[in-house]
PDB file of C-alpha atoms in Angstrom:
ATOM      1  CA  MET A 221       6.234   9.003  22.181  1.00  0.00           C
ATOM      2  CA  THR A 222       2.768   9.910  20.879  1.00  0.00           C
ATOM      3  CA  THR A 223       1.151   7.584  18.347  1.00  0.00           C
ATOM      4  CA  ILE A 224      -0.156   9.503  15.314  1.00  0.00           C
ATOM      5  CA  LYS A 225      -3.175   8.495  13.285  1.00  0.00           C
ATOM      6  CA  GLY A 226      -2.221   7.567   9.744  1.00  0.00           C
ATOM      7  CA  ALA A 227      -3.849  10.635   8.134  1.00  0.00           C
ATOM      8  CA  GLY A 228      -1.626  13.092   9.958  1.00  0.00           C
ATOM      9  CA  PHE A 229       1.709  11.305  10.154  1.00  0.00           C
ATOM     10  CA  PHE A 230       3.319  12.888   7.100  1.00  0.00           C
ATOM     11  CA  ASP A 231       2.112  16.355   8.009  1.00  0.00           C
ATOM     12  CA  HIS A 232       4.804  16.375  10.682  1.00  0.00           C
ATOM     13  CA  PRO A 233       7.848  17.946   8.954  1.00  0.00           C
ATOM     14  CA  GLU A 234      10.390  15.491  10.374  1.00  0.00           C
ATOM     15  CA  HIS A 235       8.489  12.441   9.108  1.00  0.00           C
ATOM     16  CA  PHE A 236       7.806  14.049   5.747  1.00  0.00           C
ATOM     17  CA  ASN A 237      11.491  14.869   5.274  1.00  0.00           C
ATOM     18  CA  ILE A 238      12.550  11.316   6.167  1.00  0.00           C
ATOM     19  CA  TYR A 239      10.041  10.021   3.617  1.00  0.00           C
ATOM     20  CA  ARG A 240      11.356  12.296   0.868  1.00  0.00           C
ATOM     21  CA  LYS A 241      14.933  11.201   1.501  1.00  0.00           C
ATOM     22  CA  GLY A 242      14.280   7.465   1.510  1.00  0.00           C
ATOM     23  CA  ARG A 243      11.076   6.548  -0.334  1.00  0.00           C
ATOM     24  CA  HIS A 244      12.646   6.275  -3.794  1.00  0.00           C
ATOM     25  CA  ASP A 245      16.015   4.926  -2.691  1.00  0.00           C
ATOM     26  CA  PRO A 246      16.830   2.015  -5.068  1.00  0.00           C
ATOM     27  CA  LYS A 247      17.675  -0.138  -2.014  1.00  0.00           C
ATOM     28  CA  SER A 248      14.408   0.547  -0.200  1.00  0.00           C
ATOM     29  CA  PRO A 249      11.954  -2.358   0.223  1.00  0.00           C
ATOM     30  CA  ASN A 250       9.383  -0.279  -1.641  1.00  0.00           C
ATOM     31  CA  ILE A 251      11.559  -0.497  -4.762  1.00  0.00           C
ATOM     32  CA  THR A 252      13.175  -3.924  -4.359  1.00  0.00           C
ATOM     33  CA  LEU A 253      10.199  -5.863  -2.961  1.00  0.00           C
ATOM     34  CA  GLU A 254       6.896  -4.043  -3.410  1.00  0.00           C
ATOM     35  CA  GLN A 255       7.151  -2.338  -6.763  1.00  0.00           C
ATOM     36  CA  PRO A 256       8.019  -5.394  -8.922  1.00  0.00           C
ATOM     37  CA  VAL A 257       5.022  -7.378  -7.662  1.00  0.00           C
ATOM     38  CA  ILE A 258       2.520  -4.536  -7.876  1.00  0.00           C
ATOM     39  CA  LEU A 259       3.552  -3.811 -11.475  1.00  0.00           C
ATOM     40  CA  GLU A 260       3.155  -7.478 -12.417  1.00  0.00           C
ATOM     41  CA  LEU A 261      -0.308  -7.639 -10.873  1.00  0.00           C
ATOM     42  CA  ILE A 262      -1.472  -4.430 -12.546  1.00  0.00           C
ATOM     43  CA  GLY A 263      -0.192  -5.313 -15.998  1.00  0.00           C
ATOM     44  CA  ASP A 264      -1.052  -3.166 -19.027  1.00  0.00           C
ATOM     45  CA  VAL A 265      -2.799   0.094 -18.096  1.00  0.00           C
ATOM     46  CA  THR A 266      -3.243   1.473 -21.611  1.00  0.00           C
ATOM     47  CA  GLY A 267      -6.500   3.409 -21.863  1.00  0.00           C
ATOM     48  CA  LEU A 268      -7.548   2.763 -18.270  1.00  0.00           C
ATOM     49  CA  SER A 269      -9.047   5.156 -15.764  1.00  0.00           C
ATOM     50  CA  VAL A 270      -7.167   4.585 -12.484  1.00  0.00           C
ATOM     51  CA  LEU A 271      -8.020   5.408  -8.863  1.00  0.00           C
ATOM     52  CA  ASP A 272      -5.099   5.355  -6.396  1.00  0.00           C
ATOM     53  CA  LEU A 273      -5.999   5.082  -2.699  1.00  0.00           C
ATOM     54  CA  GLY A 274      -3.368   6.766  -0.531  1.00  0.00           C
ATOM     55  CA  CYS A 275      -1.311   8.000  -3.481  1.00  0.00           C
ATOM     56  CA  GLY A 276       1.410   9.758  -1.486  1.00  0.00           C
ATOM     57  CA  ASP A 277       3.604  11.875  -3.751  1.00  0.00           C
ATOM     58  CA  ALA A 278       1.818  10.530  -6.879  1.00  0.00           C
ATOM     59  CA  VAL A 279       5.086   9.466  -8.501  1.00  0.00           C
ATOM     60  CA  PHE A 280       3.300   6.201  -9.253  1.00  0.00           C
ATOM     61  CA  GLY A 281       0.588   8.196 -11.014  1.00  0.00           C
ATOM     62  CA  VAL A 282       3.225   9.766 -13.235  1.00  0.00           C
ATOM     63  CA  GLN A 283       4.523   6.285 -14.057  1.00  0.00           C
ATOM     64  CA  LEU A 284       1.026   5.015 -14.900  1.00  0.00           C
ATOM     65  CA  LEU A 285       0.290   7.991 -17.136  1.00  0.00           C
ATOM     66  CA  GLU A 286       3.599   7.515 -18.917  1.00  0.00           C
ATOM     67  CA  ALA A 287       2.634   3.856 -19.384  1.00  0.00           C
ATOM     68  CA  GLY A 288      -0.563   4.887 -21.179  1.00  0.00           C
ATOM     69  CA  CYS A 289      -3.361   5.126 -18.622  1.00  0.00           C
ATOM     70  CA  ARG A 290      -6.064   7.543 -19.774  1.00  0.00           C
ATOM     71  CA  ARG A 291      -6.863   9.174 -16.439  1.00  0.00           C
ATOM     72  CA  TYR A 292      -5.355   9.089 -12.953  1.00  0.00           C
ATOM     73  CA  LEU A 293      -6.970  10.220  -9.710  1.00  0.00           C
ATOM     74  CA  GLY A 294      -5.139   9.932  -6.397  1.00  0.00           C
ATOM     75  CA  LEU A 295      -6.628  10.231  -2.911  1.00  0.00           C
ATOM     76  CA  GLU A 296      -4.248  11.476  -0.241  1.00  0.00           C
ATOM     77  CA  SER A 297      -5.030  12.416   3.375  1.00  0.00           C
ATOM     78  CA  SER A 298      -1.757  14.207   4.135  1.00  0.00           C
ATOM     79  CA  ALA A 299      -1.717  17.850   3.065  1.00  0.00           C
ATOM     80  CA  ASN A 300       2.060  17.713   2.516  1.00  0.00           C
ATOM     81  CA  MET A 301       1.779  14.646   0.330  1.00  0.00           C
ATOM     82  CA  ALA A 302      -1.218  15.939  -1.621  1.00  0.00           C
ATOM     83  CA  GLN A 303       0.614  19.161  -2.443  1.00  0.00           C
ATOM     84  CA  LEU A 304       3.718  17.267  -3.547  1.00  0.00           C
ATOM     85  CA  GLY A 305       1.573  14.903  -5.612  1.00  0.00           C
ATOM     86  CA  ALA A 306      -0.168  17.790  -7.363  1.00  0.00           C
ATOM     87  CA  THR A 307       3.231  19.270  -8.203  1.00  0.00           C
ATOM     88  CA  ASN A 308       4.472  15.969  -9.643  1.00  0.00           C
ATOM     89  CA  LEU A 309       1.334  15.610 -11.794  1.00  0.00           C
ATOM     90  CA  HIS A 310       1.387  19.163 -13.116  1.00  0.00           C
ATOM     91  CA  GLY A 311       0.666  19.204 -16.847  1.00  0.00           C
ATOM     92  CA  LEU A 312      -0.433  15.560 -16.940  1.00  0.00           C
ATOM     93  CA  ALA A 313      -3.881  13.932 -17.147  1.00  0.00           C
ATOM     94  CA  GLY A 314      -3.941  13.296 -13.433  1.00  0.00           C
ATOM     95  CA  GLU A 315      -4.975  14.945 -10.208  1.00  0.00           C
ATOM     96  CA  VAL A 316      -4.739  14.468  -6.459  1.00  0.00           C
ATOM     97  CA  ILE A 317      -7.642  15.047  -4.089  1.00  0.00           C
ATOM     98  CA  HIS A 318      -6.762  15.925  -0.493  1.00  0.00           C
ATOM     99  CA  GLU A 319      -9.172  13.534   1.222  1.00  0.00           C
ATOM    100  CA  THR A 320      -9.071  10.407   3.329  1.00  0.00           C
ATOM    101  CA  ILE A 321      -9.728   7.018   1.821  1.00  0.00           C
ATOM    102  CA  GLU A 322     -12.649   6.596   4.226  1.00  0.00           C
ATOM    103  CA  ALA A 323     -14.399   9.944   3.638  1.00  0.00           C
ATOM    104  CA  TRP A 324     -14.281  10.341  -0.137  1.00  0.00           C
ATOM    105  CA  ALA A 325     -17.563   9.931  -2.051  1.00  0.00           C
ATOM    106  CA  TYR A 326     -16.829   7.063  -4.440  1.00  0.00           C
ATOM    107  CA  PRO A 327     -18.734   7.614  -7.717  1.00  0.00           C
ATOM    108  CA  SER A 328     -20.464   4.571  -9.152  1.00  0.00           C
ATOM    109  CA  GLY A 329     -18.874   2.806 -12.115  1.00  0.00           C
ATOM    110  CA  ALA A 330     -16.192   5.449 -12.693  1.00  0.00           C
ATOM    111  CA  PHE A 331     -12.881   3.515 -12.842  1.00  0.00           C
ATOM    112  CA  ASP A 332     -11.337   0.524 -14.590  1.00  0.00           C
ATOM    113  CA  LEU A 333      -8.637  -0.053 -11.979  1.00  0.00           C
ATOM    114  CA  ALA A 334      -8.267   0.797  -8.293  1.00  0.00           C
ATOM    115  CA  VAL A 335      -4.805   0.504  -6.790  1.00  0.00           C
ATOM    116  CA  SER A 336      -3.364   1.082  -3.347  1.00  0.00           C
ATOM    117  CA  ARG A 337       0.269   0.793  -2.357  1.00  0.00           C
ATOM    118  CA  LEU A 338       1.021   0.342   1.349  1.00  0.00           C
ATOM    119  CA  ALA A 339      -1.854   2.510   2.551  1.00  0.00           C
ATOM    120  CA  LEU A 340      -4.766   0.270   3.536  1.00  0.00           C
ATOM    121  CA  HIS A 341      -3.177  -0.882   6.802  1.00  0.00           C
ATOM    122  CA  TYR A 342      -3.995   2.638   8.049  1.00  0.00           C
ATOM    123  CA  VAL A 343      -7.713   2.029   7.405  1.00  0.00           C
ATOM    124  CA  GLU A 344      -9.795   0.669  10.271  1.00  0.00           C
ATOM    125  CA  ASP A 345     -12.799  -0.673   8.340  1.00  0.00           C
ATOM    126  CA  PHE A 346     -11.227  -2.490   5.411  1.00  0.00           C
ATOM    127  CA  GLY A 347     -14.483  -4.250   4.524  1.00  0.00           C
ATOM    128  CA  ARG A 348     -16.252  -0.937   3.962  1.00  0.00           C
ATOM    129  CA  ILE A 349     -13.443   0.247   1.663  1.00  0.00           C
ATOM    130  CA  CYS A 350     -13.752  -2.949  -0.354  1.00  0.00           C
ATOM    131  CA  ARG A 351     -17.463  -2.276  -0.828  1.00  0.00           C
ATOM    132  CA  LEU A 352     -16.825   1.325  -1.887  1.00  0.00           C
ATOM    133  CA  VAL A 353     -14.125   0.270  -4.351  1.00  0.00           C
ATOM    134  CA  PHE A 354     -16.410  -2.412  -5.762  1.00  0.00           C
ATOM    135  CA  ARG A 355     -19.079   0.246  -6.365  1.00  0.00           C
ATOM    136  CA  THR A 356     -16.714   2.686  -8.071  1.00  0.00           C
ATOM    137  CA  LEU A 357     -15.313   0.075 -10.478  1.00  0.00           C
ATOM    138  CA  ARG A 358     -16.862  -0.609 -13.837  1.00  0.00           C
ATOM    139  CA  PRO A 359     -17.873  -4.208 -14.638  1.00  0.00           C
ATOM    140  CA  GLY A 360     -14.669  -6.162 -15.192  1.00  0.00           C
ATOM    141  CA  GLY A 361     -12.693  -3.623 -13.155  1.00  0.00           C
ATOM    142  CA  ARG A 362      -9.823  -4.702 -10.905  1.00  0.00           C
ATOM    143  CA  PHE A 363      -8.651  -3.879  -7.403  1.00  0.00           C
ATOM    144  CA  VAL A 364      -4.903  -4.378  -6.824  1.00  0.00           C
ATOM    145  CA  PHE A 365      -3.216  -3.455  -3.568  1.00  0.00           C
ATOM    146  CA  SER A 366      -0.305  -4.064  -1.226  1.00  0.00           C
ATOM    147  CA  CYS A 367      -0.182  -3.901   2.572  1.00  0.00           C
ATOM    148  CA  VAL A 368       2.318  -4.566   5.307  1.00  0.00           C
ATOM    149  CA  HIS A 369       2.226  -8.333   5.817  1.00  0.00           C
ATOM    150  CA  PRO A 370       0.182  -9.612   8.775  1.00  0.00           C
ATOM    151  CA  VAL A 371       3.226 -11.371  10.254  1.00  0.00           C
ATOM    152  CA  ILE A 372       4.745  -7.876  10.579  1.00  0.00           C
ATOM    153  CA  THR A 373       1.663  -5.996  11.772  1.00  0.00           C
ATOM    154  CA  SER A 374       0.918  -8.625  14.412  1.00  0.00           C
ATOM    155  CA  SER A 375       3.786  -7.495  16.648  1.00  0.00           C
ATOM    156  CA  ASP A 376       6.051  -4.447  16.703  1.00  0.00           C
ATOM    157  CA  ASP A 377       9.126  -5.546  18.663  1.00  0.00           C
ATOM    158  CA  SER A 378      11.789  -3.499  16.890  1.00  0.00           C
ATOM    159  CA  GLY A 379      12.943  -1.943  20.146  1.00  0.00           C
ATOM    160  CA  GLY A 380      13.918   1.217  18.359  1.00  0.00           C
ATOM    161  CA  GLY A 381      16.659  -0.311  16.214  1.00  0.00           C
ATOM    162  CA  ARG A 382      17.385  -2.740  13.408  1.00  0.00           C
ATOM    163  CA  ARG A 383      15.597  -6.013  14.013  1.00  0.00           C
ATOM    164  CA  LYS A 384      17.612  -9.182  14.451  1.00  0.00           C
ATOM    165  CA  ALA A 385      14.511 -11.354  14.774  1.00  0.00           C
ATOM    166  CA  TRP A 386      10.777 -11.058  14.221  1.00  0.00           C
ATOM    167  CA  THR A 387       8.017 -12.114  16.589  1.00  0.00           C
ATOM    168  CA  VAL A 388       4.539 -13.134  15.446  1.00  0.00           C
ATOM    169  CA  ASP A 389       2.243 -12.554  18.403  1.00  0.00           C
ATOM    170  CA  ARG A 390      -1.450 -11.848  19.089  1.00  0.00           C
ATOM    171  CA  TYR A 391      -2.023 -12.785  15.473  1.00  0.00           C
ATOM    172  CA  PHE A 392      -5.778 -13.345  15.817  1.00  0.00           C
ATOM    173  CA  GLU A 393      -6.295 -10.255  17.976  1.00  0.00           C
ATOM    174  CA  THR A 394      -7.035  -7.902  15.117  1.00  0.00           C
ATOM    175  CA  GLY A 395      -7.202  -4.149  15.454  1.00  0.00           C
ATOM    176  CA  PRO A 396      -4.980  -1.105  15.973  1.00  0.00           C
ATOM    177  CA  ARG A 397      -1.280  -1.366  16.683  1.00  0.00           C
ATOM    178  CA  SER A 398       1.147   1.410  17.619  1.00  0.00           C
ATOM    179  CA  VAL A 399       4.117   0.942  15.295  1.00  0.00           C
ATOM    180  CA  GLN A 400       7.533   2.578  15.176  1.00  0.00           C
ATOM    181  CA  PHE A 401       7.952   4.136  11.740  1.00  0.00           C
ATOM    182  CA  MET A 402      10.213   6.799  10.225  1.00  0.00           C
ATOM    183  CA  GLY A 403      11.312   8.294  13.508  1.00  0.00           C
ATOM    184  CA  GLY A 404       7.887   8.305  15.141  1.00  0.00           C
ATOM    185  CA  ARG A 405       4.973   6.084  16.065  1.00  0.00           C
ATOM    186  CA  VAL A 406       1.973   5.600  13.822  1.00  0.00           C
ATOM    187  CA  GLU A 407      -1.276   3.678  14.176  1.00  0.00           C
ATOM    188  CA  GLN A 408      -1.675   0.748  11.816  1.00  0.00           C
ATOM    189  CA  PHE A 409      -4.423  -1.864  11.791  1.00  0.00           C
ATOM    190  CA  HIS A 410      -3.538  -5.513  12.024  1.00  0.00           C
ATOM    191  CA  ARG A 411      -5.733  -8.023  10.210  1.00  0.00           C
ATOM    192  CA  THR A 412      -5.133 -11.613   9.227  1.00  0.00           C
ATOM    193  CA  VAL A 413      -4.695 -12.989   5.717  1.00  0.00           C
ATOM    194  CA  GLU A 414      -8.153 -14.532   6.071  1.00  0.00           C
ATOM    195  CA  ASP A 415      -9.581 -11.126   6.988  1.00  0.00           C
ATOM    196  CA  PHE A 416      -8.271  -9.591   3.762  1.00  0.00           C
ATOM    197  CA  PHE A 417      -9.513 -12.467   1.637  1.00  0.00           C
ATOM    198  CA  SER A 418     -12.962 -12.671   3.235  1.00  0.00           C
ATOM    199  CA  ALA A 419     -13.579  -8.912   3.053  1.00  0.00           C
ATOM    200  CA  LEU A 420     -12.879  -8.916  -0.677  1.00  0.00           C
ATOM    201  CA  GLN A 421     -15.209 -11.840  -1.252  1.00  0.00           C
ATOM    202  CA  ARG A 422     -18.012 -10.348   0.851  1.00  0.00           C
ATOM    203  CA  ALA A 423     -17.774  -7.140  -1.161  1.00  0.00           C
ATOM    204  CA  GLY A 424     -18.410  -9.135  -4.348  1.00  0.00           C
ATOM    205  CA  PHE A 425     -14.867  -9.508  -5.690  1.00  0.00           C
ATOM    206  CA  THR A 426     -13.269 -12.598  -7.131  1.00  0.00           C
ATOM    207  CA  VAL A 427      -9.713 -12.884  -5.812  1.00  0.00           C
ATOM    208  CA  ASP A 428      -7.440 -13.730  -8.737  1.00  0.00           C
ATOM    209  CA  GLN A 429      -4.056 -13.638  -7.007  1.00  0.00           C
ATOM    210  CA  LEU A 430      -2.531 -13.486  -3.547  1.00  0.00           C
ATOM    211  CA  ARG A 431       1.191 -12.738  -3.484  1.00  0.00           C
ATOM    212  CA  GLU A 432       3.914 -12.106  -0.940  1.00  0.00           C
ATOM    213  CA  SER A 433       7.095 -10.056  -1.201  1.00  0.00           C
ATOM    214  CA  HIS A 434       9.360 -12.943  -2.130  1.00  0.00           C
ATOM    215  CA  PRO A 435      12.731 -11.295  -2.957  1.00  0.00           C
ATOM    216  CA  ARG A 436      14.256 -11.771  -6.388  1.00  0.00           C
ATOM    217  CA  ARG A 437      18.013 -11.767  -6.584  1.00  0.00           C
ATOM    218  CA  GLU A 438      18.129  -9.538  -9.678  1.00  0.00           C
ATOM    219  CA  HIS A 439      16.613  -6.640  -7.747  1.00  0.00           C
ATOM    220  CA  PHE A 440      19.430  -6.538  -5.181  1.00  0.00           C
ATOM    221  CA  GLU A 441      23.003  -5.316  -5.593  1.00  0.00           C
ATOM    222  CA  ASP A 442      23.742  -6.071  -1.940  1.00  0.00           C
ATOM    223  CA  GLU A 443      23.934  -9.810  -1.182  1.00  0.00           C
ATOM    224  CA  GLN A 444      23.625  -9.266   2.569  1.00  0.00           C
ATOM    225  CA  LEU A 445      20.449  -7.220   2.115  1.00  0.00           C
ATOM    226  CA  TYR A 446      19.024  -9.866  -0.190  1.00  0.00           C
ATOM    227  CA  ARG A 447      19.635 -12.588   2.408  1.00  0.00           C
ATOM    228  CA  ARG A 448      17.999 -10.433   5.078  1.00  0.00           C
ATOM    229  CA  ARG A 449      14.901  -9.926   2.929  1.00  0.00           C
ATOM    230  CA  MET A 450      14.669 -13.686   2.438  1.00  0.00           C
ATOM    231  CA  ARG A 451      13.961 -14.161   6.138  1.00  0.00           C
ATOM    232  CA  ILE A 452      10.399 -12.855   6.381  1.00  0.00           C
ATOM    233  CA  PRO A 453       7.738 -11.366   4.059  1.00  0.00           C
ATOM    234  CA  LEU A 454       7.354  -7.617   4.529  1.00  0.00           C
ATOM    235  CA  PHE A 455       4.364  -7.153   2.238  1.00  0.00           C
ATOM    236  CA  ILE A 456       1.244  -8.949   1.034  1.00  0.00           C
ATOM    237  CA  PHE A 457      -0.573  -8.324  -2.267  1.00  0.00           C
ATOM    238  CA  PHE A 458      -4.050  -9.022  -3.607  1.00  0.00           C
ATOM    239  CA  ALA A 459      -5.471  -8.762  -7.110  1.00  0.00           C
ATOM    240  CA  ALA A 460      -9.267  -8.940  -7.227  1.00  0.00           C
ATOM    241  CA  ARG A 461     -11.818  -8.512  -9.997  1.00  0.00           C
ATOM    242  CA  LYS A 462     -15.402  -7.315 -10.362  1.00  0.00           C
ATOM    243  CA  ALA A 463     -17.404  -9.586 -12.636  1.00  0.00           C
ATOM    244  CA  GLN A 464     -18.433  -8.454 -16.102  1.00  0.00           C
ATOM    245  CA  ALA A 465     -22.056  -7.360 -16.343  1.00  0.00           C
TER     246      ALA A 465
END
């Protein structure tokens, strides 16, 4: 099975259709594990100008605009996703640009908040993206993002089915991994927790919080699923800040 670069994965109809069927399922880990933490880290968005790296269908942009953000701009490399995102944002103070996270020209001092939800593990040079985000934030601006946890990206041993155990392997051998995902194989980049932290600091950020996807019982109707999610962290989160001038 061919491994697809992240930018083109959702332009394959079968992967795009699987995404549309499952992404907003109330039982999905995106809803039960990732969303509660990212919303806590972001906090009040009233009056903010927000940049979303890898915005997907921009449903999150709709939520942010409804919560009071002043402006929303999403970057999305998949043509299918960018078109869907533009449709979802129609009539709102938001837009989606069909461009990769790596190639976009980040304007200086343009945003109060940069967010990214489960997209930056498709980026090879994370340090460069940190520097670009730092530049595009205003003084006091924040960078909040989630990624697949390094204990997951270190080793893909799913064997094509539901995992019964997880293996952490080649943890300090950072770089690309071919990962089974939504009926295909996609390239993700493995990096350590230290890599994330150090890249943010080198870019000039102060790291305010590091979180993991610790399940909360109130977000699960299914006890068995809750117990399964307690076994290993699927996601990691960072909240970083650019100093005031």
